[in-house]
Amino acid sequence: MNEYKDIWVFAEQREQRLMNVSLEILGEARKLADKKGVKACAVLVGYGVKGLADELIKYGADVVYVIDNPLLKNYTTEGYAKVIADLANEIKPEVILYGATYIGRDLAPRIASRLHTGLTADCTGLDIDENGLLLQIRPAFGGNLIATIICPERRPQMATVRPGVMKKAPKDEKRKGEIIEIQANIKEGDIRTQIFDIIKEAKSKVNIEEADIIVSGGRGVGGAEGFKLIQQLADALGGVVGASRAAVDAGWISSDHQVGQTGKTVRPKLYVACGISGAIQHIAGMGNAKTIVAINKNPDAPIFKVADYGIVGDLFKVIPALIEEIKRIKNNEMA
């Protein structure tokens, strides 16, 4: 066990652009590494990606391992799993973290299998205990409890982390680190999947995970028609529309908008919860918003316990009044 050290982050990139979640996890890895007195390292895989290594260093990496090979231009499970597992077997990291993206959720279990170690999926928190073990924290049993999972017998300890729950470290333009280029031991025969073309799915109309302002509707909105009012308030504020699981399950709005434990985790500057009771599963996805405003006609709704500002009233009366006031302020500013 003593030969394993350092904390690695899989630096996921697409089309030579780092994913936000990779930088978020790198920020957390930086804290964990400082706590353990080890290095925070990033593993960058692809083709023509070496130029991204400096950015990873500026966001907290001490070392960036770059595996650059034409066979790794497009993500394939076999190719990426082989080169990362080979590197882990050689360098022996104590921890490897991945974003809980489509790629991370596909890749991490394959690497865990190759390395004969465990994996905790969809973590929302990480820490180091008094024995130096990684505490992998995630909701369990439908969000009714928080489980802390450890991997005491195998190495590396591995986890995927939900996007949006960690904070990126401040970018330090003067930060220095080491870039190590790795020659991948990979050949075409190692990759059974052949990619002939990539056809991108039409982008989601909303990207609530990166929005600064979100106006969300819940069961209290009353139906799909009610979300038109939510959209009007979001437009007035320059934000996007979110929703609770109850509203999505009812078919009032698409799952792209869902915030919560089974939806997306968000961290906006302003979150306006309209007709949302405040179930723990919803709070898990938006509780880190900088400012929370709740509108609900039930004064005992749990959402008011986490709200910075609460309005007890009928949202169909409150929201139009808010929109009118926002318009008035904007008009005055333009006058």
Coordinates of C-alpha atoms in Angstrom, one line a residue:
M1 CA 0.0 0.0 0.0
N2 CA 2.8 2.4 0.8
E3 CA 4.0 2.5 -2.8
Y4 CA 0.8 4.2 -3.9
K5 CA 0.8 8.0 -3.7
D6 CA -0.6 11.1 -5.2
I7 CA -4.1 12.0 -6.3
W8 CA -5.0 11.8 -10.0
V9 CA -7.8 13.4 -11.9
F10 CA -8.9 12.2 -15.4
A11 CA -8.8 15.5 -17.3
E12 CA -11.7 14.9 -19.7
Q13 CA -11.5 16.9 -22.9
R14 CA -13.7 17.0 -26.0
E15 CA -12.4 18.4 -29.2
Q16 CA -9.4 19.7 -27.4
R17 CA -11.5 21.6 -24.8
L18 CA -11.3 20.7 -21.1
M19 CA -14.6 19.9 -19.5
N20 CA -15.6 22.1 -16.6
V21 CA -16.1 19.1 -14.3
S22 CA -12.5 18.2 -14.8
L23 CA -11.4 21.6 -13.5
E24 CA -13.9 21.4 -10.6
I25 CA -12.5 18.0 -9.5
L26 CA -9.0 19.2 -9.9
G27 CA -9.8 22.0 -7.5
E28 CA -11.0 19.4 -4.9
A29 CA -8.0 17.2 -5.6
R30 CA -5.7 20.1 -4.9
K31 CA -7.3 20.4 -1.4
L32 CA -7.1 16.7 -0.7
A33 CA -3.5 16.5 -1.9
D34 CA -2.5 19.4 0.4
K35 CA -4.3 17.6 3.3
K36 CA -2.3 14.4 2.6
G37 CA 0.9 16.1 1.7
V38 CA 1.1 14.6 -1.8
K39 CA 0.8 15.8 -5.4
A40 CA -2.3 16.5 -7.4
C41 CA -1.9 15.1 -10.9
A42 CA -4.0 15.3 -14.1
V43 CA -4.1 12.6 -16.7
L44 CA -4.7 14.1 -20.2
V45 CA -5.5 11.7 -23.0
G46 CA -6.3 12.4 -26.6
Y47 CA -4.5 13.6 -29.8
G48 CA -3.1 17.1 -30.2
V49 CA -4.0 17.9 -26.5
K50 CA -0.7 18.7 -25.1
G51 CA -1.5 22.4 -25.2
L52 CA -4.1 21.9 -22.5
A53 CA -1.6 20.8 -19.9
D54 CA -0.6 24.4 -18.9
E55 CA -4.3 25.2 -18.2
L56 CA -4.5 22.2 -15.8
I57 CA -1.4 23.4 -14.0
K58 CA -2.9 26.9 -13.6
Y59 CA -6.0 25.3 -12.0
G60 CA -4.0 23.3 -9.5
A61 CA -2.1 20.3 -11.0
D62 CA 1.4 19.7 -9.8
V63 CA 2.0 17.2 -12.6
V64 CA 0.2 16.5 -15.9
Y65 CA 0.7 13.2 -17.6
V66 CA 0.0 13.7 -21.3
I67 CA -0.9 10.6 -23.4
D68 CA -1.1 11.9 -26.9
N69 CA -1.6 9.4 -29.7
P70 CA -3.6 9.4 -33.0
L71 CA -5.4 6.3 -31.9
L72 CA -6.7 8.2 -28.9
K73 CA -8.1 11.1 -31.0
N74 CA -11.7 10.0 -30.3
Y75 CA -12.8 8.5 -27.1
T76 CA -13.1 4.7 -27.1
T77 CA -13.6 2.6 -23.9
E78 CA -10.9 0.1 -24.8
G79 CA -8.2 2.7 -25.9
Y80 CA -8.6 5.1 -23.0
A81 CA -9.0 2.3 -20.4
K82 CA -5.9 0.6 -21.6
V83 CA -3.5 3.6 -21.5
I84 CA -4.8 4.9 -18.2
A85 CA -4.7 1.5 -16.5
D86 CA -1.2 0.9 -17.9
L87 CA 0.0 4.2 -16.5
A88 CA -1.7 3.6 -13.1
N89 CA 0.0 0.2 -12.9
E90 CA 3.3 1.8 -13.5
I91 CA 3.0 5.0 -11.4
K92 CA 0.6 3.7 -8.8
P93 CA -1.6 6.6 -7.7
E94 CA -3.4 6.3 -4.4
V95 CA -6.6 8.0 -5.8
I96 CA -8.1 8.5 -9.2
L97 CA -11.1 10.8 -9.7
Y98 CA -13.4 11.1 -12.8
G99 CA -16.3 13.4 -13.7
A100 CA -19.6 11.6 -13.6
T101 CA -20.1 12.4 -17.3
Y102 CA -21.2 9.9 -20.0
I103 CA -17.5 9.2 -20.7
G104 CA -16.5 9.2 -17.0
R105 CA -19.3 6.8 -16.1
D106 CA -18.2 4.5 -19.0
L107 CA -14.5 4.7 -18.4
A108 CA -14.1 4.5 -14.6
P109 CA -15.7 1.0 -14.2
R110 CA -13.5 -0.4 -17.0
I111 CA -10.4 0.9 -15.3
A112 CA -11.6 -0.3 -11.9
S113 CA -12.0 -3.7 -13.3
R114 CA -8.5 -3.7 -14.9
L115 CA -6.9 -2.5 -11.7
H116 CA -9.0 -4.9 -9.5
T117 CA -10.2 -2.1 -7.2
G118 CA -13.5 -0.5 -6.1
L119 CA -15.4 2.5 -7.5
T120 CA -17.9 4.8 -5.9
A121 CA -20.2 6.5 -8.4
D122 CA -21.8 9.9 -8.3
C123 CA -20.0 11.4 -5.3
T124 CA -21.2 14.7 -4.0
G125 CA -18.4 15.1 -1.4
L126 CA -14.8 14.0 -0.8
D127 CA -12.5 14.1 2.2
I128 CA -9.6 12.4 3.8
D129 CA -10.0 10.7 7.2
E130 CA -7.5 10.4 10.1
N131 CA -6.0 7.3 8.5
G132 CA -5.5 9.0 5.1
L133 CA -8.3 7.1 3.4
L134 CA -10.5 8.8 0.8
L135 CA -14.0 9.4 2.2
Q136 CA -16.4 9.1 -0.8
I137 CA -19.6 10.8 0.1
R138 CA -22.9 10.3 -1.9
P139 CA -26.6 10.3 -1.3
A140 CA -28.2 6.8 -0.9
F141 CA -31.6 5.3 -0.6
G142 CA -33.3 7.9 -2.6
G143 CA -31.5 10.7 -0.9
N144 CA -32.9 9.9 2.5
L145 CA -29.4 9.4 3.9
I146 CA -25.8 10.3 3.0
A147 CA -23.4 7.4 2.7
T148 CA -19.7 7.7 3.3
I149 CA -17.8 4.9 1.5
I150 CA -14.2 3.9 1.9
C151 CA -12.0 1.5 0.0
P152 CA -9.5 0.3 2.7
E153 CA -8.1 -2.9 1.0
R154 CA -7.5 -2.0 -2.6
R155 CA -5.6 0.7 -4.5
P156 CA -6.2 3.1 -6.2
Q157 CA -9.3 4.4 -4.5
M158 CA -11.6 5.5 -7.3
A159 CA -14.7 7.7 -7.5
T160 CA -16.8 9.6 -10.1
V161 CA -18.0 13.0 -9.0
R162 CA -21.1 14.8 -10.1
P163 CA -20.6 17.9 -12.2
G164 CA -21.4 21.1 -10.5
V165 CA -20.8 20.0 -6.9
M166 CA -17.2 21.0 -6.5
K167 CA -15.7 24.5 -7.0
K168 CA -12.9 25.2 -9.5
A169 CA -9.8 26.5 -7.8
P170 CA -8.9 30.1 -8.8
K171 CA -6.8 30.2 -11.9
D172 CA -3.2 31.1 -11.1
E173 CA -1.4 32.3 -14.3
K174 CA 2.0 32.2 -12.6
R175 CA 1.6 28.6 -11.3
K176 CA 4.3 26.2 -12.4
G177 CA 4.1 22.4 -12.8
E178 CA 5.6 19.4 -14.5
I179 CA 4.4 18.1 -17.8
I180 CA 5.3 14.4 -18.5
E181 CA 4.7 13.0 -21.9
I182 CA 3.9 9.3 -21.9
Q183 CA 4.4 7.1 -24.9
A184 CA 1.2 5.0 -25.2
N185 CA 1.7 1.3 -25.7
I186 CA -1.3 0.9 -27.9
K187 CA -2.0 -0.5 -31.3
E188 CA -5.1 -0.6 -33.5
G189 CA -5.8 -4.2 -32.5
D190 CA -6.3 -3.0 -28.9
I191 CA -9.4 -1.0 -29.9
R192 CA -12.3 -3.1 -31.1
T193 CA -14.5 -0.1 -31.8
Q194 CA -14.1 1.6 -35.1
I195 CA -15.4 5.2 -35.4
F196 CA -16.3 6.2 -38.9
D197 CA -18.1 9.4 -38.2
I198 CA -19.3 11.4 -35.3
I199 CA -22.8 13.0 -35.6
K200 CA -23.6 15.3 -32.8
E201 CA -26.9 15.3 -31.1
A202 CA -28.7 18.6 -31.2
K203 CA -27.7 20.6 -28.2
S204 CA -30.0 20.8 -25.3
K205 CA -32.0 24.1 -25.3
V206 CA -30.8 24.8 -21.8
N207 CA -27.6 24.5 -19.9
I208 CA -28.8 25.0 -16.4
E209 CA -25.5 23.6 -14.9
E210 CA -23.6 26.7 -16.0
A211 CA -26.4 29.3 -15.7
D212 CA -26.0 32.2 -13.2
I213 CA -29.8 32.7 -12.8
I214 CA -32.3 29.8 -12.6
V215 CA -36.1 30.2 -12.1
S216 CA -37.5 26.8 -11.2
G217 CA -41.0 25.5 -11.1
G218 CA -42.5 22.7 -9.1
R219 CA -45.8 21.0 -8.5
G220 CA -47.3 24.3 -7.4
V221 CA -47.0 25.6 -11.0
G222 CA -50.0 23.4 -11.7
G223 CA -49.2 22.2 -15.3
A224 CA -47.3 22.8 -18.5
E225 CA -49.2 26.1 -19.0
G226 CA -47.8 27.4 -15.7
F227 CA -44.3 27.1 -17.0
K228 CA -44.9 29.9 -19.4
L229 CA -45.1 32.2 -16.5
I230 CA -41.9 30.7 -15.1
Q231 CA -40.2 31.3 -18.5
Q232 CA -41.4 34.9 -18.5
L233 CA -39.8 35.5 -15.1
A234 CA -36.6 33.8 -16.3
D235 CA -36.5 35.9 -19.4
A236 CA -37.0 39.1 -17.3
L237 CA -34.1 38.1 -15.1
G238 CA -31.9 36.9 -17.9
G239 CA -31.9 33.4 -16.6
V240 CA -33.0 29.9 -17.6
V241 CA -35.8 27.6 -16.5
G242 CA -35.3 24.8 -14.1
A243 CA -37.8 22.3 -12.6
S244 CA -38.4 19.9 -9.8
R245 CA -38.7 16.2 -10.4
A246 CA -42.4 16.3 -9.7
A247 CA -42.9 18.7 -12.6
V248 CA -40.7 16.6 -14.9
D249 CA -42.4 13.4 -13.9
A250 CA -45.8 15.0 -14.6
G251 CA -44.7 15.7 -18.1
W252 CA -44.9 19.5 -17.8
I253 CA -41.3 20.1 -18.9
S254 CA -38.5 18.0 -20.3
S255 CA -35.9 16.3 -18.1
D256 CA -33.2 18.7 -19.4
H257 CA -34.5 21.2 -16.9
Q258 CA -34.6 18.9 -13.9
V259 CA -32.7 20.0 -10.8
G260 CA -32.0 17.7 -7.9
Q261 CA -30.5 14.4 -6.9
T262 CA -31.8 12.6 -9.9
G263 CA -31.4 15.6 -12.2
K264 CA -28.7 18.2 -12.4
T265 CA -26.6 19.8 -9.7
V266 CA -26.5 23.6 -10.1
R267 CA -24.6 26.4 -8.4
P268 CA -26.1 29.7 -9.7
K269 CA -25.8 33.1 -8.3
L270 CA -29.6 33.3 -8.0
Y271 CA -32.1 30.5 -7.7
V272 CA -35.8 31.3 -7.6
A273 CA -37.9 28.3 -6.5
C274 CA -41.6 28.8 -7.5
G275 CA -44.1 26.4 -6.1
I276 CA -41.4 23.9 -5.0
S277 CA -42.0 22.4 -1.6
G278 CA -38.2 21.8 -1.0
A279 CA -37.8 18.0 -0.7
I280 CA -34.4 16.9 0.3
Q281 CA -33.8 15.4 -3.2
H282 CA -34.3 18.8 -4.7
I283 CA -32.3 20.7 -2.1
A284 CA -29.4 18.3 -2.9
G285 CA -29.2 19.8 -6.4
M286 CA -29.5 23.5 -5.7
G287 CA -28.6 24.0 -2.0
N288 CA -25.2 25.6 -3.0
A289 CA -26.8 28.5 -4.9
K290 CA -25.5 31.8 -3.7
T291 CA -28.9 33.3 -3.2
I292 CA -32.2 31.4 -3.0
V293 CA -35.6 33.0 -3.3
A294 CA -38.6 30.9 -2.6
I295 CA -42.2 31.6 -3.6
N296 CA -44.8 29.3 -2.1
K297 CA -48.2 29.7 -0.6
N298 CA -47.5 27.2 2.1
P299 CA -45.6 29.0 4.9
D300 CA -44.5 25.7 6.3
A301 CA -42.9 24.5 3.1
P302 CA -39.3 23.1 3.8
I303 CA -37.9 25.3 0.9
F304 CA -38.1 28.3 3.3
K305 CA -35.6 26.7 5.6
V306 CA -32.9 27.0 2.9
A307 CA -34.1 30.2 1.3
D308 CA -32.4 33.5 1.8
Y309 CA -35.6 35.3 0.9
G310 CA -39.1 33.9 1.1
I311 CA -42.4 35.1 -0.3
V312 CA -45.5 33.4 1.1
G313 CA -48.2 33.8 -1.6
D314 CA -49.8 32.6 -4.8
L315 CA -47.1 32.4 -7.4
F316 CA -49.6 33.4 -10.1
K317 CA -50.0 36.7 -8.4
V318 CA -46.4 37.1 -7.1
I319 CA -44.6 36.4 -10.3
P320 CA -46.5 38.9 -12.5
A321 CA -45.9 41.5 -9.9
L322 CA -42.2 40.7 -9.9
I323 CA -42.0 40.8 -13.7
E324 CA -43.7 44.2 -13.7
E325 CA -41.2 45.5 -11.1
I326 CA -38.2 44.2 -13.0
K327 CA -39.5 45.8 -16.2
R328 CA -40.0 49.1 -14.4
I329 CA -36.5 49.1 -13.0
K330 CA -35.0 48.3 -16.4
N331 CA -37.0 51.0 -18.1
N332 CA -35.8 53.5 -15.4
E333 CA -32.2 52.5 -16.0
M334 CA -32.6 53.0 -19.8
A335 CA -34.3 56.4 -19.3

